XYZ file of N, CA and C in Angstrom:
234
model
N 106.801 115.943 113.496
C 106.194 115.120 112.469
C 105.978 113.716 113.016
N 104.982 112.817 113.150
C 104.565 112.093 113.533
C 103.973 111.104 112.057
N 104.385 109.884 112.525
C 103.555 109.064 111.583
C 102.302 108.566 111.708
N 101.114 108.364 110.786
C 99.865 108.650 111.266
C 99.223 107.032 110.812
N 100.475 106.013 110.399
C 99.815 104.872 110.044
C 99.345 103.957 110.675
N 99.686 104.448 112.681
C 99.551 103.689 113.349
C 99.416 101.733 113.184
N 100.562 101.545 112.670
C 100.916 100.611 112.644
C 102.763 99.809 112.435
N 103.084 99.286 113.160
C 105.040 99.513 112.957
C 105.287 98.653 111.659
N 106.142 100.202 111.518
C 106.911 99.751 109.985
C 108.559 98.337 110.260
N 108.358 97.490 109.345
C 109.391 96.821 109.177
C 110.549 96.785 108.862
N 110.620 97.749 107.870
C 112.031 97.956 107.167
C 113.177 98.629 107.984
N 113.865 98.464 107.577
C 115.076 99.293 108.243
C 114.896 100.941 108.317
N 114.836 101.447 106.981
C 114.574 102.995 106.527
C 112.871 102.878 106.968
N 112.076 102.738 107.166
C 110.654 102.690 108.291
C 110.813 102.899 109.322
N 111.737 102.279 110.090
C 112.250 102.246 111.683
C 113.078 103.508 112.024
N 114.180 103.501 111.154
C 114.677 105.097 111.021
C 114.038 105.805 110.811
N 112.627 106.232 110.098
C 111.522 107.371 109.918
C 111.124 107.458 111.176
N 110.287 106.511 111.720
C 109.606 106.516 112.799
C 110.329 106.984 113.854
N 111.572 106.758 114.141
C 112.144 107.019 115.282
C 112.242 108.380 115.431
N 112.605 109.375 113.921
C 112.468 110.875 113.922
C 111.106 111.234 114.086
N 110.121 110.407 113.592
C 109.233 111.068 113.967
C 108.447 111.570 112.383
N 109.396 110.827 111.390
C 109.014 111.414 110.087
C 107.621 110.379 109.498
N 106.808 111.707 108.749
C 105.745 110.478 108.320
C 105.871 110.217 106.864
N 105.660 108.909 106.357
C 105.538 108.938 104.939
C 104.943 109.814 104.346
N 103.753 110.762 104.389
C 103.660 111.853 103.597
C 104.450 113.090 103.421
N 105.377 113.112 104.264
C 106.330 114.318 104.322
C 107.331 113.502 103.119
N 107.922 112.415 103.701
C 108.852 111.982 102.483
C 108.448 112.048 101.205
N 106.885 111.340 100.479
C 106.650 111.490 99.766
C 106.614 113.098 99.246
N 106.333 114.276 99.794
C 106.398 115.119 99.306
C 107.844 115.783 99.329
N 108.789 115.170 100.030
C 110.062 115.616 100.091
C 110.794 115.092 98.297
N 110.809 113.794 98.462
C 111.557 112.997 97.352
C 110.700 113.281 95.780
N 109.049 113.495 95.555
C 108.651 113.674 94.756
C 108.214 112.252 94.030
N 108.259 110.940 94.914
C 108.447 109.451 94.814
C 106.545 109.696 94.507
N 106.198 108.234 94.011
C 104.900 108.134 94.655
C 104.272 107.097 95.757
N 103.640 107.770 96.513
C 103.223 107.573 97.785
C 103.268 105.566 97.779
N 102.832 104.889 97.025
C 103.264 103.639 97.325
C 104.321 103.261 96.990
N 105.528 103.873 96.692
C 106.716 103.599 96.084
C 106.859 103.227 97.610
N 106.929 104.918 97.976
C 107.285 104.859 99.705
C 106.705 104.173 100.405
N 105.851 103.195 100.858
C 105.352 102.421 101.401
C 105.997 101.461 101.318
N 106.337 101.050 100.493
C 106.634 99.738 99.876
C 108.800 99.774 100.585
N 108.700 101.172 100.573
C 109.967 101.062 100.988
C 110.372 101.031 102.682
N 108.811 101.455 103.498
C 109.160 101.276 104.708
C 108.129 100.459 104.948
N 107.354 99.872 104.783
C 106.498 98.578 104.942
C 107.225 97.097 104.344
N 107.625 96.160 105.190
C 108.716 95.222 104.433
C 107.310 94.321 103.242
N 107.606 94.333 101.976
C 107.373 93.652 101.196
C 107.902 92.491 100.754
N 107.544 91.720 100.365
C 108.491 90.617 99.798
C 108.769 90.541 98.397
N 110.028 90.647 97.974
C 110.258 90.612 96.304
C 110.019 92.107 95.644
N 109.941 92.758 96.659
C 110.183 94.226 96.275
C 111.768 94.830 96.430
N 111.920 95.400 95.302
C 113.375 95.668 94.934
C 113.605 97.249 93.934
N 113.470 98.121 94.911
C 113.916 99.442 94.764
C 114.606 99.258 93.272
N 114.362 100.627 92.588
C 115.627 100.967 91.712
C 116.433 101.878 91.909
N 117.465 101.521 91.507
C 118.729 102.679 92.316
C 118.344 104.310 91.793
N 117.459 104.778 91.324
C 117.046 106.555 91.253
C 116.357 106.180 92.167
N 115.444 105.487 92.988
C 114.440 105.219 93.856
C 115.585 105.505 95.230
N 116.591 104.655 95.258
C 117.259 104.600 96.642
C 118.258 105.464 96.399
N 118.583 106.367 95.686
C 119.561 107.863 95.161
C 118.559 108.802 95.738
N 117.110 108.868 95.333
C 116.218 109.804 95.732
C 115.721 110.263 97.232
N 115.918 109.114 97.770
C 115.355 108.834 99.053
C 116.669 109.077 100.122
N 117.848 108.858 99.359
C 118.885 109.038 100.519
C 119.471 110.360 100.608
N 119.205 111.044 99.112
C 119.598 112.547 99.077
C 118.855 113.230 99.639
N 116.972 112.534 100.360
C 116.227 113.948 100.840
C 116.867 113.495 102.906
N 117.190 112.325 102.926
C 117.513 111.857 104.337
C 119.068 112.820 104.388
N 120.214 112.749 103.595
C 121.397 113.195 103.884
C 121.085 114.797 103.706
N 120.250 115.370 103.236
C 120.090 116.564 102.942
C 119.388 117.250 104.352
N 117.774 116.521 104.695
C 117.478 116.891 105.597
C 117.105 116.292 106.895
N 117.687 115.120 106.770
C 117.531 114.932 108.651
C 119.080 114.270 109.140
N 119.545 113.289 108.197
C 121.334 112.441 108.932
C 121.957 113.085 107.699
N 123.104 113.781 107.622
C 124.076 113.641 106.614
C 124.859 112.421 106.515
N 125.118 111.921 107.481
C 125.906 110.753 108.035
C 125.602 109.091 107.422
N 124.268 109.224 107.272
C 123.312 107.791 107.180
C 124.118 107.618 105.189
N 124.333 106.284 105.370
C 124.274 105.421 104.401
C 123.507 104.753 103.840
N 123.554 104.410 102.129
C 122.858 103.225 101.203
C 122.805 102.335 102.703
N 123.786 101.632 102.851
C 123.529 100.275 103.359
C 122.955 99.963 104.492
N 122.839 101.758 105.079
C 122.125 101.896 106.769
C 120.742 101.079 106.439
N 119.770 101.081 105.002
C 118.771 101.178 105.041
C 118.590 99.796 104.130
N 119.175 99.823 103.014
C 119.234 98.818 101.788
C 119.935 98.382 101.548
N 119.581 96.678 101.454
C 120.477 95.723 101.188
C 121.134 95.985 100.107
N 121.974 96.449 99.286
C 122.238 96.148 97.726
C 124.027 96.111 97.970
């Protein structure tokens, strides 16, 4: 899986996608999020601030299917 935005993501959880190799459309269809939720979560925004079902959703499809290991705080400040 390759990301196809050809352009580098900022965020922490962006940098961790990319490095697997994961693309935001797989997540989006993994988590069931919508597609600019996820953007917004690996593209650094400013004054963008997840809600915790947003960062529950996103860490259960990462601990489920690629790190069991990875943490909230690996990715998000809160």
């Amino acid at each position: 899986m390759k990301h196809g935005l050809g352009k580098p993501y900022k965020t922490k959880l962006g940098r961790f996608l990319e490095s697997k190799g994961i693309t935001v459309t797989w997540l989006v269809k993994q988590t069931g999020l919508n597609r600019n939720t996820i953007n917004k979560l690996v593209n650094e925004k400013d004054g963008y601030s997840p809600k915790l079902a947003t960062i529950k959703t996103v860490m259960r499809v990462i601990n489920k299917e690629i790190d069991k290991k990875k943490k909230v705080n690996d990715f998000f400040d809160i």
